[in-house]
Structure formats: C-alpha cells, structure tokens
PDB file of C-alpha atoms in Angstrom:
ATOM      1  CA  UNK A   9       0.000   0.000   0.000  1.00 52.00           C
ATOM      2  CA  UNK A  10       3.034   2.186   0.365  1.00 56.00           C
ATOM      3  CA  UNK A  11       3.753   2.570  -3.390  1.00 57.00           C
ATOM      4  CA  UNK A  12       0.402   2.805  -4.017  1.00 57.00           C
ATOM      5  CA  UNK A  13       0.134   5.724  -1.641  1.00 71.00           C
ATOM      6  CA  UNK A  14       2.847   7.928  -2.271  1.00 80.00           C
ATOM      7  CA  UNK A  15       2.266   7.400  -6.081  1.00 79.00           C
ATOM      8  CA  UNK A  16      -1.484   9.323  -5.151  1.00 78.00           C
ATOM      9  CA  UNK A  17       0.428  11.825  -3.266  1.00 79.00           C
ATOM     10  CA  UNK A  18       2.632  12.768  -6.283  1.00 77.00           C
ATOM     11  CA  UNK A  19      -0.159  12.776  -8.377  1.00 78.00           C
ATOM     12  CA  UNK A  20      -2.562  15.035  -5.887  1.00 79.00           C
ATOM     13  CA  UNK A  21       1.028  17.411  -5.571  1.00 78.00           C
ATOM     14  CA  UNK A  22       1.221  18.095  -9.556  1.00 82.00           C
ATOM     15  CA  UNK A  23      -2.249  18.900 -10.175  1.00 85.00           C
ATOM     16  CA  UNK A  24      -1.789  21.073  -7.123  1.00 81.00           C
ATOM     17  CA  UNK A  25       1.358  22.737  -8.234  1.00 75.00           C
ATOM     18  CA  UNK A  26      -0.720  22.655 -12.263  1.00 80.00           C
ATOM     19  CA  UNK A  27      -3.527  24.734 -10.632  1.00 86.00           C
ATOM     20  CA  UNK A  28      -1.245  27.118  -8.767  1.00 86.00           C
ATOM     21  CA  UNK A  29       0.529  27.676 -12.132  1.00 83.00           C
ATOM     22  CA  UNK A  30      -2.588  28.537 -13.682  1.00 89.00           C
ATOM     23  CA  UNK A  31      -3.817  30.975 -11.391  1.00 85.00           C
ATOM     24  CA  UNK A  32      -0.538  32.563 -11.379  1.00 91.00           C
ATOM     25  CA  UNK A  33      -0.998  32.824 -15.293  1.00 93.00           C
ATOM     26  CA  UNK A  34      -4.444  34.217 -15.036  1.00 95.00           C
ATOM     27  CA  UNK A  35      -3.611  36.546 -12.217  1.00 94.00           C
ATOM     28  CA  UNK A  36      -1.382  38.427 -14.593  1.00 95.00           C
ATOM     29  CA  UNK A  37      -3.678  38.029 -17.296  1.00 96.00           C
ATOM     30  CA  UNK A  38      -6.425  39.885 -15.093  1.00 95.00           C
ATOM     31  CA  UNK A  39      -3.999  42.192 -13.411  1.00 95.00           C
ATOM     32  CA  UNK A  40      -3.068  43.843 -17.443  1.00 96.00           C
ATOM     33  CA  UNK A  41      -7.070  43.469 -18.229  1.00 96.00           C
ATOM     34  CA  UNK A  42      -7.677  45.956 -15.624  1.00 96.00           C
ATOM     35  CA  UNK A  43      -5.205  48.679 -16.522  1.00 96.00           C
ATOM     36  CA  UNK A  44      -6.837  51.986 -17.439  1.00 96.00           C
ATOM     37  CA  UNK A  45      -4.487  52.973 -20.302  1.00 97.00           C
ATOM     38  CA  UNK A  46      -1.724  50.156 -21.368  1.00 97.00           C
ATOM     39  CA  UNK A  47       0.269  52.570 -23.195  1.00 97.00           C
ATOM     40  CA  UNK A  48       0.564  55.283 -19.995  1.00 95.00           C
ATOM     41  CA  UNK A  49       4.205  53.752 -19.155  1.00 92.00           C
ATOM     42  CA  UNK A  50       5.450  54.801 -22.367  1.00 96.00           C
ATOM     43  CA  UNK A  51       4.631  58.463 -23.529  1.00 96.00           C
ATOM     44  CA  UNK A  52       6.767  58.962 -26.334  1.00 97.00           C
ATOM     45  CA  UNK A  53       5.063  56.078 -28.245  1.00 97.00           C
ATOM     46  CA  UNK A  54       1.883  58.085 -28.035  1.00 98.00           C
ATOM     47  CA  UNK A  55       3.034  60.152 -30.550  1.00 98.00           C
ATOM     48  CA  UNK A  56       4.350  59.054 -34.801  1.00 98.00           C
ATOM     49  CA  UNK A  57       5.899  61.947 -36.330  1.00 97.00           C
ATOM     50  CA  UNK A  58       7.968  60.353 -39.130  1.00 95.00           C
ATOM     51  CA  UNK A  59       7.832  60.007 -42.915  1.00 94.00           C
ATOM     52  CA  UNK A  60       5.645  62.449 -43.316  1.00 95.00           C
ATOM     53  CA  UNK A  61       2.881  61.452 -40.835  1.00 97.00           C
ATOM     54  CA  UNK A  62       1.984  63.213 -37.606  1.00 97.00           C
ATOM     55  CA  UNK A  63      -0.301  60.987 -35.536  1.00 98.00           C
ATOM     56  CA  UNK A  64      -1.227  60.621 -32.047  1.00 98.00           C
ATOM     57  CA  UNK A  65      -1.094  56.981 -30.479  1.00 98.00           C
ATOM     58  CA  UNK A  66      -3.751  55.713 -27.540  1.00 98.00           C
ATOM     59  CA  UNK A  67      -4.842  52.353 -25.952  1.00 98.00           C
ATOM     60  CA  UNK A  68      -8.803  52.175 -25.373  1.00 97.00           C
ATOM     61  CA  UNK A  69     -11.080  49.532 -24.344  1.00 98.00           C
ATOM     62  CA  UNK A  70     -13.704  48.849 -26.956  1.00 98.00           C
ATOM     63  CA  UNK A  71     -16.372  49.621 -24.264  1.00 97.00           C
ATOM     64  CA  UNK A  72     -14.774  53.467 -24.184  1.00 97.00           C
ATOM     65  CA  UNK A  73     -14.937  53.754 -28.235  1.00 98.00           C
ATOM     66  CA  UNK A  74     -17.867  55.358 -29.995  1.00 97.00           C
ATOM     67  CA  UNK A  75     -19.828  53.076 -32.065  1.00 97.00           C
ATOM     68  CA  UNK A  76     -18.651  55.314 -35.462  1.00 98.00           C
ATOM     69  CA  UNK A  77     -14.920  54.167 -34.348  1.00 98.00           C
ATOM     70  CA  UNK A  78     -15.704  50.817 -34.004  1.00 98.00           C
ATOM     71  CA  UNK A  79     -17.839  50.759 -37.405  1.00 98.00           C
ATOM     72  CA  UNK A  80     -14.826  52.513 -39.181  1.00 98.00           C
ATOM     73  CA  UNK A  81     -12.686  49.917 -37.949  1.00 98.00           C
ATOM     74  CA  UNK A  82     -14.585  46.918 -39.304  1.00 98.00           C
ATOM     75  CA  UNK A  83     -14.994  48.791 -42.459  1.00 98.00           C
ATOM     76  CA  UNK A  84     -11.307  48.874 -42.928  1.00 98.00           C
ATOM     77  CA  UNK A  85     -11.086  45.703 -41.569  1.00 98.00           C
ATOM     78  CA  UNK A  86     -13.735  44.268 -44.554  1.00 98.00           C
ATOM     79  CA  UNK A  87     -12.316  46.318 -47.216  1.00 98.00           C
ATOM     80  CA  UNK A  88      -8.666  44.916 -46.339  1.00 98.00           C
ATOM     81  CA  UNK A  89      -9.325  41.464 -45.462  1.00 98.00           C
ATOM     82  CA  UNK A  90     -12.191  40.462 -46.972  1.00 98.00           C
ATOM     83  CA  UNK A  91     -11.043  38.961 -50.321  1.00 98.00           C
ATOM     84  CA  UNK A  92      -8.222  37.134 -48.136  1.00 97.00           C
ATOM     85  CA  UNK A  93     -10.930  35.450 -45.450  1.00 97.00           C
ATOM     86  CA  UNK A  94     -12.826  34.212 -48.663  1.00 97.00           C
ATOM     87  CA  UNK A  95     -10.269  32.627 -50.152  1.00 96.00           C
ATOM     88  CA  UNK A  96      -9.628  30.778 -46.937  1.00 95.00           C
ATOM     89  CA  UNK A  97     -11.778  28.076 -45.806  1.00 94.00           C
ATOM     90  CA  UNK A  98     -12.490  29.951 -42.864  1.00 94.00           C
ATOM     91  CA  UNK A  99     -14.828  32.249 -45.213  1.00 96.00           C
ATOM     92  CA  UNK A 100     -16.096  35.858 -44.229  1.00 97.00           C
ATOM     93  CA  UNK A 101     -18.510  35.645 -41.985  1.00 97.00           C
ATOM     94  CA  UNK A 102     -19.709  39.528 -41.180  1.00 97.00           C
ATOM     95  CA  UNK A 103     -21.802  39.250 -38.094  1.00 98.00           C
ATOM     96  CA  UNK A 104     -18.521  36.575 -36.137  1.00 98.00           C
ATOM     97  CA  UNK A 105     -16.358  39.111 -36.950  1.00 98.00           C
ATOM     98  CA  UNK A 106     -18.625  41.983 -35.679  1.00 98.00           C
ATOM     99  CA  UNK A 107     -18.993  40.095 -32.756  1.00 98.00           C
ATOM    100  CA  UNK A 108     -15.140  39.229 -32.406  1.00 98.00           C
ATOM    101  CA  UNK A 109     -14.383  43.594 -32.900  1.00 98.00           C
ATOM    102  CA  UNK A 110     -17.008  44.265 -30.244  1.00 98.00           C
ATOM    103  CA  UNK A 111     -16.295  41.296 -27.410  1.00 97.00           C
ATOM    104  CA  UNK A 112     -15.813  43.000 -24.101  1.00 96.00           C
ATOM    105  CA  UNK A 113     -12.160  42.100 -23.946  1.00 97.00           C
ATOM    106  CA  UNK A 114     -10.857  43.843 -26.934  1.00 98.00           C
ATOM    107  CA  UNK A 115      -8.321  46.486 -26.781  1.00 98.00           C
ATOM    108  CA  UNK A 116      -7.948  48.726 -29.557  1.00 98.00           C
ATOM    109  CA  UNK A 117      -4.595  50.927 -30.284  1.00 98.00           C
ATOM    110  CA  UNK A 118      -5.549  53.682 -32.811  1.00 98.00           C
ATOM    111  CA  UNK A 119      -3.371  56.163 -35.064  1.00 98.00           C
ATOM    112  CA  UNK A 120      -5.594  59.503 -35.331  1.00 98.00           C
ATOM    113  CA  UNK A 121      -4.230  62.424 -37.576  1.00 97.00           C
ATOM    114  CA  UNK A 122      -4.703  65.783 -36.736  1.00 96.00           C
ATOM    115  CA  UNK A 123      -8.228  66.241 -36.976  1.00 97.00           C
ATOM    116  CA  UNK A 124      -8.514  63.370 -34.967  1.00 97.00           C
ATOM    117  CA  UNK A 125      -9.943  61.150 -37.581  1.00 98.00           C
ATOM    118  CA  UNK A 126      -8.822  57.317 -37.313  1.00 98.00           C
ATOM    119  CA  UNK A 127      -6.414  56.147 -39.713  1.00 98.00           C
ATOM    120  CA  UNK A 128      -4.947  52.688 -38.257  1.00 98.00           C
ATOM    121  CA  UNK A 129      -5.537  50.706 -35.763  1.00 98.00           C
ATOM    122  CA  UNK A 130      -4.852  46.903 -33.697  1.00 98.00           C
ATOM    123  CA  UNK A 131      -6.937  45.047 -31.887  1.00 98.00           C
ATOM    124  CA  UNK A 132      -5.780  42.788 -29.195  1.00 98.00           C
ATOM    125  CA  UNK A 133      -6.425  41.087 -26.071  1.00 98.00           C
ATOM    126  CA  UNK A 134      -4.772  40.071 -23.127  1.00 98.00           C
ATOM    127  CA  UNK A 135      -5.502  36.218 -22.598  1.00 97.00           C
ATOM    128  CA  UNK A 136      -4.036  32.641 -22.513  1.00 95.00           C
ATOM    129  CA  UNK A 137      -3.026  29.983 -24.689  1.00 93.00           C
ATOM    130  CA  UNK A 138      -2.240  26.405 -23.965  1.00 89.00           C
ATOM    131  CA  UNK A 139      -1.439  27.450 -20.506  1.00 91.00           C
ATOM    132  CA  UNK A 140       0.624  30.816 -21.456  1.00 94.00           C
ATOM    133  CA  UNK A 141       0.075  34.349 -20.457  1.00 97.00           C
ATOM    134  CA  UNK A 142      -0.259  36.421 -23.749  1.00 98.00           C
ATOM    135  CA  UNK A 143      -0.907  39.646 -25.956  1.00 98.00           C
ATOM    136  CA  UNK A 144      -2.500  38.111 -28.929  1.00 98.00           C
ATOM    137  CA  UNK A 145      -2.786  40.411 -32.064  1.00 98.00           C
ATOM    138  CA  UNK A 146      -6.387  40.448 -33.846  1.00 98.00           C
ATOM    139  CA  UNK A 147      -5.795  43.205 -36.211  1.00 97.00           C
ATOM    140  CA  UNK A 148      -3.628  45.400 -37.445  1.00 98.00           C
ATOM    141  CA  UNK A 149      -4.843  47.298 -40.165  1.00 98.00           C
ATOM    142  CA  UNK A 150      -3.872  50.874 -41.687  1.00 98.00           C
ATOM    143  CA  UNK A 151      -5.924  53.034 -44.100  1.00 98.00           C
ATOM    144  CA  UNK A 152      -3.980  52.707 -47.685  1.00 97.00           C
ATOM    145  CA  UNK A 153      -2.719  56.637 -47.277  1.00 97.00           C
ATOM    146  CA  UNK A 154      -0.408  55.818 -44.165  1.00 98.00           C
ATOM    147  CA  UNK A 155       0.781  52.452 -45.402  1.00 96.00           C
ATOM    148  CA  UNK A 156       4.463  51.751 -46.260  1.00 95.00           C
ATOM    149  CA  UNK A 157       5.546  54.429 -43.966  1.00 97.00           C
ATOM    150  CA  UNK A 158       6.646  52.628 -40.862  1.00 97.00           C
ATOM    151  CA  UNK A 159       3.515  52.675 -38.891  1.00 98.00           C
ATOM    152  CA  UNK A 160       2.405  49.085 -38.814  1.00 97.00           C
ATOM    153  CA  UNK A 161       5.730  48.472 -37.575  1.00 97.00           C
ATOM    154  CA  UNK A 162       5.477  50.944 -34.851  1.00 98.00           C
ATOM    155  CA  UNK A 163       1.999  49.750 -33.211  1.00 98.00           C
ATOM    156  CA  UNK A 164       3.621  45.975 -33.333  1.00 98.00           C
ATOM    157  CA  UNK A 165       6.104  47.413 -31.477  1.00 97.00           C
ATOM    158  CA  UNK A 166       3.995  49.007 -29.209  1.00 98.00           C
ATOM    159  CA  UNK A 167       2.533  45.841 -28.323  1.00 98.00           C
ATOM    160  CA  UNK A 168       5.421  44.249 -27.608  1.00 97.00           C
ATOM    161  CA  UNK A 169       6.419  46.592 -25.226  1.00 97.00           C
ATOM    162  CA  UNK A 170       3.095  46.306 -23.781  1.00 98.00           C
ATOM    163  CA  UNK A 171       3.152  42.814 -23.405  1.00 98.00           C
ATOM    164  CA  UNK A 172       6.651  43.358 -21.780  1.00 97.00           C
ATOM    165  CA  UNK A 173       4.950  45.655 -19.791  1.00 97.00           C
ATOM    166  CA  UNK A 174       2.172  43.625 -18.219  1.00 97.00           C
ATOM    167  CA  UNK A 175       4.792  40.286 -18.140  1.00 96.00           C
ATOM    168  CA  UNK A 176       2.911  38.242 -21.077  1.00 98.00           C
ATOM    169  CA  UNK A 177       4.726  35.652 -22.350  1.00 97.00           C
ATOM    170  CA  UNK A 178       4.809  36.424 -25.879  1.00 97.00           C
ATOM    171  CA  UNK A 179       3.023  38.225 -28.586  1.00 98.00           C
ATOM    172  CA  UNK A 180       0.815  35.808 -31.294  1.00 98.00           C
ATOM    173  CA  UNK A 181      -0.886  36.495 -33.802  1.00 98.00           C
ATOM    174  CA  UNK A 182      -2.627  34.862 -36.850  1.00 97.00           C
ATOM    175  CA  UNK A 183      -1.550  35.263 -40.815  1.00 97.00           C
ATOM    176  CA  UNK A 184      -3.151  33.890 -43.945  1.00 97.00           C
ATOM    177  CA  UNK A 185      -0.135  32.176 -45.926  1.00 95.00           C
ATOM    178  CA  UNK A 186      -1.477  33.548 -49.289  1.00 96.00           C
ATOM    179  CA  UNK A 187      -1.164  37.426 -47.442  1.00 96.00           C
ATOM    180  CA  UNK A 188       2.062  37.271 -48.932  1.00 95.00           C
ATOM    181  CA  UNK A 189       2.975  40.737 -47.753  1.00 94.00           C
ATOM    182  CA  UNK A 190       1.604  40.267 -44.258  1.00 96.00           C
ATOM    183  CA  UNK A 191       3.529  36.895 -43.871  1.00 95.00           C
ATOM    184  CA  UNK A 192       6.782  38.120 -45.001  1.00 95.00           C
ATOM    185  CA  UNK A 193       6.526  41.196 -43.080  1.00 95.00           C
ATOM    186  CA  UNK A 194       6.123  39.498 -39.531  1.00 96.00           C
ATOM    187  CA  UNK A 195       8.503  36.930 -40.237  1.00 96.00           C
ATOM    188  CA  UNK A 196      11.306  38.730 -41.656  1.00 95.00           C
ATOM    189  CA  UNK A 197      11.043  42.683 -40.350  1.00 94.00           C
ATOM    190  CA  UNK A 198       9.620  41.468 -37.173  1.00 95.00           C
ATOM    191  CA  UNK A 199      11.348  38.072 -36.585  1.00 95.00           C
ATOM    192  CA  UNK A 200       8.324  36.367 -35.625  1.00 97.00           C
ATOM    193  CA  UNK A 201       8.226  33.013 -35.434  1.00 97.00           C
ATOM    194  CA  UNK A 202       5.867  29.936 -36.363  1.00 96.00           C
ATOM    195  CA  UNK A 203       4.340  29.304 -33.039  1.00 95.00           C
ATOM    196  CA  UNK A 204       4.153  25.902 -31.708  1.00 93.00           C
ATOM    197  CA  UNK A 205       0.527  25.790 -31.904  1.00 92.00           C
ATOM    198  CA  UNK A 206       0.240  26.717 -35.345  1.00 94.00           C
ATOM    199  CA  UNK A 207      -1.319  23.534 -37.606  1.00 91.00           C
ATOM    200  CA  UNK A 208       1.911  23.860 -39.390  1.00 89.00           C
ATOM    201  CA  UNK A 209       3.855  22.435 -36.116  1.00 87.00           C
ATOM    202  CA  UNK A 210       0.702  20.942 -34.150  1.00 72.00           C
ATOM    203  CA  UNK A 211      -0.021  18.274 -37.056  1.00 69.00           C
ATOM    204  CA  UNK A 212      -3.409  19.247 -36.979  1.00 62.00           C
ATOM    205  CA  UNK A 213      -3.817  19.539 -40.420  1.00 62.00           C
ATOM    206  CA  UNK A 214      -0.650  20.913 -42.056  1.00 56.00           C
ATOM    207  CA  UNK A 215      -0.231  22.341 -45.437  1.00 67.00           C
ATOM    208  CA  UNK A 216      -4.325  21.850 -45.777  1.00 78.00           C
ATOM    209  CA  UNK A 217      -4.725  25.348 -43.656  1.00 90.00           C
ATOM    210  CA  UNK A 218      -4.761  28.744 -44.868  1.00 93.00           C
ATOM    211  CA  UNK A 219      -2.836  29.896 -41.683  1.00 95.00           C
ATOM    212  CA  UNK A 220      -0.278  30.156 -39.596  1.00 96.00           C
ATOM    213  CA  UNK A 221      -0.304  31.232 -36.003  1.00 96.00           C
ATOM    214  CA  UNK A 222       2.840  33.109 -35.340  1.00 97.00           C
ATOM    215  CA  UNK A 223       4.831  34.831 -32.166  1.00 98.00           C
ATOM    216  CA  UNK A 224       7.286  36.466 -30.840  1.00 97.00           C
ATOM    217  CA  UNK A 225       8.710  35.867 -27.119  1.00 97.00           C
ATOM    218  CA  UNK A 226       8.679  38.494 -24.129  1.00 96.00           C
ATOM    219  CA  UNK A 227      11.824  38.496 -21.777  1.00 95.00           C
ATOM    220  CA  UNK A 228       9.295  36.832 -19.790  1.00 92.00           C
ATOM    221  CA  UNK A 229       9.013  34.212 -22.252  1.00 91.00           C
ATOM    222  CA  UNK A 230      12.317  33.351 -23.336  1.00 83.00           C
ATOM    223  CA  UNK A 231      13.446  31.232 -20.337  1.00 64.00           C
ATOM    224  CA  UNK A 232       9.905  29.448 -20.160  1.00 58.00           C
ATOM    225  CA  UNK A 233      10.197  26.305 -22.696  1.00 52.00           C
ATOM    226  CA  UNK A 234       7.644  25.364 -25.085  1.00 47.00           C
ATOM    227  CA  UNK A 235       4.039  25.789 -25.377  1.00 42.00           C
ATOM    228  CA  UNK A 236       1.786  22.531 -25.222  1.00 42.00           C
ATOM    229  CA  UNK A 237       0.031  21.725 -28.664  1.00 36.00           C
ATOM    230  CA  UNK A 238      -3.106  23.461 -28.853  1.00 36.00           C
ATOM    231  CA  UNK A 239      -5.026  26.231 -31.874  1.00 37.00           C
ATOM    232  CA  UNK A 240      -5.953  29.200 -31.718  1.00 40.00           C
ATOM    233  CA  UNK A 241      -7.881  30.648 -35.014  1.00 38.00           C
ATOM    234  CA  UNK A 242      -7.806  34.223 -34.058  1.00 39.00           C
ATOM    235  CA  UNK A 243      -8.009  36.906 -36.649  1.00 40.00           C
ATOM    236  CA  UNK A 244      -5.797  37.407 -39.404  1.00 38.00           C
ATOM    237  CA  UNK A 245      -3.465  40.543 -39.343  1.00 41.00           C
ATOM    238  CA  UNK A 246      -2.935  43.152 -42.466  1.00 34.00           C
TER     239      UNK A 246
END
C-alpha cells in the first residue's frame, strides 16, 4: 500500500502545483485586463511623427470607443481582409467578426491624424493559450494613405512593449499564408516566429490550412520552454 500511496500523493502534488501555475498565469492576465491605459508607461510612443505622418497613439477599451470608431474599424477591416478570409476556408462571416471587434475584452490601439480622424488601428487582447500568459494580435490594419511608412511596424512594437509591460509571455498572432505581404513582413522585419501551436507544427492539419499562427517571445518568455500543442484561429493581421 506504500507505493500505491505515495504514487497518489505525487499525483494530488502536480495537479496542485498545475492549478497554482494557472492561477498565477491568469492573475497576470487579469492584473493587465484591468489597466486603465496600457500605453501610460510609455509616452513617447503616443506620438508618430515620421515620414511624413503626424499621428497621435492611444490604448482604449472597446467599451470606451464610440460606435462610429468601431464601425470605421470593421470597415477597414472588410475592405482589407475580406477577399483574403474568402479565399480561406475559414470564409467571411460579417456578423462573427462583428462580434469578435465588439467582445468586451478587446483592446484597440488607434493612429488619429490631426483632426482626430482614425487612420490605423490593432486590436488585441490580453488572454491565454495552452497554458501561457499572452498579448494576442487580432488586427492590425492601416488606411492605404499611411501604409508603407513605418507605422504598422510601430503599433507591433507598441505591443510588444506592452506585453513586456504587463509580463505576457509572448506576442501571437494569426496570418493567412497567401497574405504574402503580411507573412513576409512578420517573419522577416519582425522576426516572428511559427508558433508551436500553429497547424503547421501541431499536425493538426498541415499544409491543408490557410494559416499560420505566429509569435514572438517576451523576456518573460524566453526562459519558459515550449508551449503545449493546442489552436488558436484568431483573426488574421494586415
């Protein structure tokens, strides 16, 4: 009975120590979901004045955006990524992706010119995958006249610092493979990385998917191993 025993022990001490771990994890994921304004640590990223462009940066909750904000950004959102969803097999599906803009946990960073009319903006949420504490990327998407001018690029890096910032584990997002641009762009001015749980790695089903799930580590996530298998199908970034 002694074996017997101390084997039940063991096992009743790693779920114990497994459930610790994951409060810890959500702890921090709840601790960054309460924050009034991300971005307040870093006020000279509030602020792109380069290449021509002179825009001011802020972090809102989507429950703090007016409802013409958050129709202008699915309307960029459809005009950008529409064709790219329908030749996917996820398909475009307007009112889930509505839904997915509007959830209660989205974040949104937006670019405003001057006149403080919207011209690019991410959404993101803080949240966990396959056990990790994360920033995961919905959107990123620019109005064509501020394009190719460093500002995608900038609010990536924003979020990285944010997810720095609030001790997430990395930043993931999702990419169509035939969003040539968007793939190449991540992977090779970004140095993002195929993510474990993409279906590319996971064996879930390979070169049959449109996507793959990329990320990029935190210092908080570079000593931490591997994530377990797992999916996330997220939205696609522009």
């Amino acid at each position: 009975m002694g074996r017997k025993s101390n084997r039940a022990k063991e096992k009743k001490q790693r779920r114990l120590e497994e459930r610790a771990a994951m409060d810890a994890v959500c702890a921090k994921v709840d601790a960054a979901n309460k924050l009034d304004d991300p971005l307040a640590a870093f006020p000279v990223f509030k602020k792109y004045d380069r290449r021509g462009l002179n825009l001011d940066i802020e972090c809102k909750r989507v429950s703090t955006l007016s409802p013409i904000t958050v129709e202008w950004a699915y309307e960029l959102t459809r005009a950008n990524m529409q064709t790219l969803y329908e030749q996917s097999e996820w398909g475009w599906k307007e009112r889930e992706k509505r839904e997915e803009m509007k959830d209660e946990r989205a974040w949104y960073l937006l670019a405003r010119d001057a006149e403080s009319t919207p011209v690019a903006f991410s959404h993101f949420r803080f949240d966990v995958e396959c056990g990790d504490e994360v920033l995961y990327c919905y959107e990123v998407q620019l109005e064509s006249k501020v394009r190719r001018k460093g500002l995608g690029k900038f609010l990536i890096q924003i979020l990285q610092l944010i997810a720095n910032s609030t001790q997430m584990k990395k930043v993931m997002l999702t990419v169509f493979k035939h969003n040539h641009g968007a793939y190449q762009f991540f992977r090779e001015a970004l140095q993002f990385e195929i993510d474990d749980t993409s279906p590319s790695m996971s064996g879930c089903c390979g070169d049959d998917c449109s996507y793959e799930i990329l990320s990029r580590r935190t210092k908080y996530g570079e000593s931490s191993g591997h994530a377990h298998a797992g999916s996330h199908c997220g939205g696609c970034c522009h």
